[in-house]
Amino acid sequence: MTPYSLAFYVHAVTTGTVLGLRPTDSPDQVAAVLGPDFAENAFERAMSRDYGLAEFHFHRARARDPWAGHHFSLQVQRLARRDRTLPGEVLRARYGSFAPRLRFEKLRRLLDRRGVPLVEIPEYPANAPHYRTFWQPGSRTAVSFVAVHGEYSTPGGLRVGDVYSIQAPVTAQEVELREERAR
């Protein structure tokens, strides 16, 4: 893994942004930074744009309303396919090549050195015990990784300890709801 791609992940978790893009940015703002090469799924009130590694999700109250950013996720598990083009041209131009796996403990150590703590939060029951999720309260970013391999529950290309995804924002209310469900 290049130090530059590690810097990408550290920056995303630390700031809750992707190349300066916030989860609340509009589709036009995202396209202005990440470019026009994306797959789109749109319904009346929900839309996602898939840039390979990064996905941005949008919503609106009514079909005539403009799209508003809702959240983004970095689908790190997709890198295990070993498709070097997957991160997208813009991310590759800025950060170089991305390794097929990101080890959670390595990311956590880098964040700890920068004073950016990760706090474990309860996993959704449907994902437990196969995944564990840690939250960065300042950036409201969550990092999920494979905790236990499951034949039909985890991607075959990932090992225990590999990051599955990074998502922002994860609000304090969502964390409280997860904690309440875990009791």
JSON list of C-alpha atoms in Angstrom, two decimals, residues 18-127:
[
{"chain": "A", "resi": 18, "resn": "VAL", "atom": "CA", "xyz": [-13.41, 12.80, 0.40]},
{"chain": "A", "resi": 19, "resn": "LEU", "atom": "CA", "xyz": [-11.18, 15.24, -1.47]},
{"chain": "A", "resi": 20, "resn": "GLY", "atom": "CA", "xyz": [-12.92, 17.99, 0.49]},
{"chain": "A", "resi": 21, "resn": "LEU", "atom": "CA", "xyz": [-16.39, 16.73, -0.43]},
{"chain": "A", "resi": 22, "resn": "ARG", "atom": "CA", "xyz": [-18.77, 16.61, 2.53]},
{"chain": "A", "resi": 23, "resn": "PRO", "atom": "CA", "xyz": [-21.56, 14.07, 2.89]},
{"chain": "A", "resi": 24, "resn": "THR", "atom": "CA", "xyz": [-24.06, 16.92, 2.44]},
{"chain": "A", "resi": 25, "resn": "ASP", "atom": "CA", "xyz": [-22.70, 18.12, -0.92]},
{"chain": "A", "resi": 26, "resn": "SER", "atom": "CA", "xyz": [-24.95, 18.05, -3.98]},
{"chain": "A", "resi": 27, "resn": "PRO", "atom": "CA", "xyz": [-24.54, 15.68, -6.95]},
{"chain": "A", "resi": 28, "resn": "ASP", "atom": "CA", "xyz": [-23.15, 18.58, -9.02]},
{"chain": "A", "resi": 29, "resn": "GLN", "atom": "CA", "xyz": [-20.55, 19.40, -6.36]},
{"chain": "A", "resi": 30, "resn": "VAL", "atom": "CA", "xyz": [-19.48, 15.76, -6.18]},
{"chain": "A", "resi": 31, "resn": "ALA", "atom": "CA", "xyz": [-19.26, 15.44, -9.98]},
{"chain": "A", "resi": 32, "resn": "ALA", "atom": "CA", "xyz": [-17.22, 18.65, -10.18]},
{"chain": "A", "resi": 33, "resn": "VAL", "atom": "CA", "xyz": [-14.54, 16.99, -8.01]},
{"chain": "A", "resi": 34, "resn": "LEU", "atom": "CA", "xyz": [-14.80, 13.27, -8.86]},
{"chain": "A", "resi": 35, "resn": "GLY", "atom": "CA", "xyz": [-15.78, 13.69, -12.50]},
{"chain": "A", "resi": 36, "resn": "PRO", "atom": "CA", "xyz": [-18.53, 12.36, -14.76]},
{"chain": "A", "resi": 37, "resn": "ASP", "atom": "CA", "xyz": [-17.51, 8.69, -14.62]},
{"chain": "A", "resi": 38, "resn": "PHE", "atom": "CA", "xyz": [-20.05, 7.12, -12.23]},
{"chain": "A", "resi": 39, "resn": "ALA", "atom": "CA", "xyz": [-22.90, 4.63, -12.12]},
{"chain": "A", "resi": 40, "resn": "GLU", "atom": "CA", "xyz": [-26.17, 6.10, -10.91]},
{"chain": "A", "resi": 41, "resn": "ASN", "atom": "CA", "xyz": [-29.20, 4.55, -9.26]},
{"chain": "A", "resi": 42, "resn": "ALA", "atom": "CA", "xyz": [-32.08, 6.97, -8.89]},
{"chain": "A", "resi": 43, "resn": "PHE", "atom": "CA", "xyz": [-35.54, 6.60, -7.50]},
{"chain": "A", "resi": 44, "resn": "GLU", "atom": "CA", "xyz": [-38.12, 9.24, -6.69]},
{"chain": "A", "resi": 45, "resn": "ARG", "atom": "CA", "xyz": [-36.57, 10.26, -3.36]},
{"chain": "A", "resi": 46, "resn": "ALA", "atom": "CA", "xyz": [-33.19, 8.49, -3.19]},
{"chain": "A", "resi": 47, "resn": "MET", "atom": "CA", "xyz": [-30.17, 8.43, -5.47]},
{"chain": "A", "resi": 48, "resn": "SER", "atom": "CA", "xyz": [-26.66, 7.06, -5.28]},
{"chain": "A", "resi": 49, "resn": "ARG", "atom": "CA", "xyz": [-23.65, 7.69, -7.45]},
{"chain": "A", "resi": 50, "resn": "ASP", "atom": "CA", "xyz": [-21.00, 5.01, -7.49]},
{"chain": "A", "resi": 51, "resn": "TYR", "atom": "CA", "xyz": [-17.48, 6.14, -8.37]},
{"chain": "A", "resi": 52, "resn": "GLY", "atom": "CA", "xyz": [-15.93, 2.71, -7.73]},
{"chain": "A", "resi": 53, "resn": "LEU", "atom": "CA", "xyz": [-14.30, 3.14, -4.34]},
{"chain": "A", "resi": 54, "resn": "ALA", "atom": "CA", "xyz": [-16.45, 6.09, -3.26]},
{"chain": "A", "resi": 55, "resn": "GLU", "atom": "CA", "xyz": [-20.24, 6.15, -3.25]},
{"chain": "A", "resi": 56, "resn": "PHE", "atom": "CA", "xyz": [-22.28, 9.26, -2.55]},
{"chain": "A", "resi": 57, "resn": "HIS", "atom": "CA", "xyz": [-25.93, 9.05, -1.54]},
{"chain": "A", "resi": 58, "resn": "PHE", "atom": "CA", "xyz": [-28.55, 11.76, -1.92]},
{"chain": "A", "resi": 59, "resn": "HIS", "atom": "CA", "xyz": [-32.18, 12.24, -0.94]},
{"chain": "A", "resi": 60, "resn": "ARG", "atom": "CA", "xyz": [-35.06, 14.65, -1.43]},
{"chain": "A", "resi": 61, "resn": "ALA", "atom": "CA", "xyz": [-38.53, 15.03, 0.08]},
{"chain": "A", "resi": 62, "resn": "ARG", "atom": "CA", "xyz": [-40.41, 15.19, -3.24]},
{"chain": "A", "resi": 63, "resn": "ALA", "atom": "CA", "xyz": [-39.57, 14.42, -6.87]},
{"chain": "A", "resi": 64, "resn": "ARG", "atom": "CA", "xyz": [-39.54, 18.12, -7.78]},
{"chain": "A", "resi": 65, "resn": "ASP", "atom": "CA", "xyz": [-37.07, 19.02, -4.99]},
{"chain": "A", "resi": 66, "resn": "PRO", "atom": "CA", "xyz": [-33.33, 19.25, -5.59]},
{"chain": "A", "resi": 67, "resn": "TRP", "atom": "CA", "xyz": [-31.08, 16.44, -4.41]},
{"chain": "A", "resi": 68, "resn": "ALA", "atom": "CA", "xyz": [-29.34, 16.93, -1.06]},
{"chain": "A", "resi": 69, "resn": "GLY", "atom": "CA", "xyz": [-26.31, 14.95, 0.07]},
{"chain": "A", "resi": 70, "resn": "HIS", "atom": "CA", "xyz": [-27.04, 12.34, 2.72]},
{"chain": "A", "resi": 71, "resn": "HIS", "atom": "CA", "xyz": [-23.86, 10.30, 3.25]},
{"chain": "A", "resi": 72, "resn": "PHE", "atom": "CA", "xyz": [-20.87, 8.78, 1.52]},
{"chain": "A", "resi": 73, "resn": "SER", "atom": "CA", "xyz": [-19.18, 5.44, 1.88]},
{"chain": "A", "resi": 74, "resn": "LEU", "atom": "CA", "xyz": [-15.81, 4.14, 0.81]},
{"chain": "A", "resi": 75, "resn": "GLN", "atom": "CA", "xyz": [-16.34, 0.57, -0.36]},
{"chain": "A", "resi": 76, "resn": "VAL", "atom": "CA", "xyz": [-12.85, -0.62, 0.57]},
{"chain": "A", "resi": 77, "resn": "GLN", "atom": "CA", "xyz": [-13.79, -4.29, 0.20]},
{"chain": "A", "resi": 78, "resn": "ARG", "atom": "CA", "xyz": [-14.11, -3.78, -3.57]},
{"chain": "A", "resi": 79, "resn": "LEU", "atom": "CA", "xyz": [-10.35, -3.31, -3.84]},
{"chain": "A", "resi": 80, "resn": "ALA", "atom": "CA", "xyz": [-9.92, -7.03, -3.10]},
{"chain": "A", "resi": 81, "resn": "ARG", "atom": "CA", "xyz": [-11.04, -7.63, -6.69]},
{"chain": "A", "resi": 82, "resn": "ARG", "atom": "CA", "xyz": [-7.60, -6.31, -7.67]},
{"chain": "A", "resi": 83, "resn": "ASP", "atom": "CA", "xyz": [-9.00, -3.96, -10.30]},
{"chain": "A", "resi": 84, "resn": "ARG", "atom": "CA", "xyz": [-6.44, -1.15, -10.25]},
{"chain": "A", "resi": 85, "resn": "THR", "atom": "CA", "xyz": [-8.87, 1.22, -11.99]},
{"chain": "A", "resi": 86, "resn": "LEU", "atom": "CA", "xyz": [-11.54, 0.81, -9.28]},
{"chain": "A", "resi": 87, "resn": "PRO", "atom": "CA", "xyz": [-10.61, 3.85, -7.14]},
{"chain": "A", "resi": 88, "resn": "GLY", "atom": "CA", "xyz": [-11.30, 6.06, -10.16]},
{"chain": "A", "resi": 89, "resn": "GLU", "atom": "CA", "xyz": [-9.08, 8.32, -12.17]},
{"chain": "A", "resi": 90, "resn": "VAL", "atom": "CA", "xyz": [-9.26, 11.31, -9.81]},
{"chain": "A", "resi": 91, "resn": "LEU", "atom": "CA", "xyz": [-8.31, 9.35, -6.66]},
{"chain": "A", "resi": 92, "resn": "ARG", "atom": "CA", "xyz": [-5.53, 7.47, -8.48]},
{"chain": "A", "resi": 93, "resn": "ALA", "atom": "CA", "xyz": [-4.11, 10.72, -9.87]},
{"chain": "A", "resi": 94, "resn": "ARG", "atom": "CA", "xyz": [-3.99, 12.22, -6.39]},
{"chain": "A", "resi": 95, "resn": "TYR", "atom": "CA", "xyz": [-3.08, 9.20, -4.23]},
{"chain": "A", "resi": 96, "resn": "GLY", "atom": "CA", "xyz": [-1.50, 6.64, -6.56]},
{"chain": "A", "resi": 97, "resn": "SER", "atom": "CA", "xyz": [-2.29, 2.95, -6.45]},
{"chain": "A", "resi": 98, "resn": "PHE", "atom": "CA", "xyz": [-4.46, 1.40, -3.76]},
{"chain": "A", "resi": 99, "resn": "ALA", "atom": "CA", "xyz": [-3.62, -1.96, -2.21]},
{"chain": "A", "resi": 100, "resn": "PRO", "atom": "CA", "xyz": [-6.28, -4.69, -2.41]},
{"chain": "A", "resi": 101, "resn": "ARG", "atom": "CA", "xyz": [-6.68, -4.67, 1.39]},
{"chain": "A", "resi": 102, "resn": "LEU", "atom": "CA", "xyz": [-6.57, -2.12, 4.19]},
{"chain": "A", "resi": 103, "resn": "ARG", "atom": "CA", "xyz": [-5.74, -3.52, 7.61]},
{"chain": "A", "resi": 104, "resn": "PHE", "atom": "CA", "xyz": [-7.86, -2.01, 10.37]},
{"chain": "A", "resi": 105, "resn": "GLU", "atom": "CA", "xyz": [-5.08, -2.09, 12.99]},
{"chain": "A", "resi": 106, "resn": "LYS", "atom": "CA", "xyz": [-2.69, -0.26, 10.67]},
{"chain": "A", "resi": 107, "resn": "LEU", "atom": "CA", "xyz": [-5.28, 2.46, 10.02]},
{"chain": "A", "resi": 108, "resn": "ARG", "atom": "CA", "xyz": [-6.07, 2.67, 13.73]},
{"chain": "A", "resi": 109, "resn": "ARG", "atom": "CA", "xyz": [-2.38, 3.04, 14.67]},
{"chain": "A", "resi": 110, "resn": "LEU", "atom": "CA", "xyz": [-1.94, 5.86, 12.16]},
{"chain": "A", "resi": 111, "resn": "LEU", "atom": "CA", "xyz": [-5.02, 7.63, 13.50]},
{"chain": "A", "resi": 112, "resn": "ASP", "atom": "CA", "xyz": [-3.91, 7.15, 17.12]},
{"chain": "A", "resi": 113, "resn": "ARG", "atom": "CA", "xyz": [-0.53, 8.75, 16.32]},
{"chain": "A", "resi": 114, "resn": "ARG", "atom": "CA", "xyz": [-2.43, 11.80, 15.07]},
{"chain": "A", "resi": 115, "resn": "GLY", "atom": "CA", "xyz": [-4.63, 11.98, 18.15]},
{"chain": "A", "resi": 116, "resn": "VAL", "atom": "CA", "xyz": [-7.71, 10.77, 16.27]},
{"chain": "A", "resi": 117, "resn": "PRO", "atom": "CA", "xyz": [-9.30, 8.07, 18.44]},
{"chain": "A", "resi": 118, "resn": "LEU", "atom": "CA", "xyz": [-11.67, 5.38, 17.22]},
{"chain": "A", "resi": 119, "resn": "VAL", "atom": "CA", "xyz": [-14.33, 4.13, 19.63]},
{"chain": "A", "resi": 120, "resn": "GLU", "atom": "CA", "xyz": [-16.03, 0.78, 19.15]},
{"chain": "A", "resi": 121, "resn": "ILE", "atom": "CA", "xyz": [-19.79, 0.97, 18.73]},
{"chain": "A", "resi": 122, "resn": "PRO", "atom": "CA", "xyz": [-22.26, -1.91, 18.76]},
{"chain": "A", "resi": 123, "resn": "GLU", "atom": "CA", "xyz": [-22.65, -3.72, 15.47]},
{"chain": "A", "resi": 124, "resn": "TYR", "atom": "CA", "xyz": [-26.02, -4.09, 13.79]},
{"chain": "A", "resi": 125, "resn": "PRO", "atom": "CA", "xyz": [-27.41, -7.51, 14.77]},
{"chain": "A", "resi": 126, "resn": "ALA", "atom": "CA", "xyz": [-27.57, -8.61, 11.12]},
{"chain": "A", "resi": 127, "resn": "ASN", "atom": "CA", "xyz": [-23.81, -7.98, 10.77]}
]
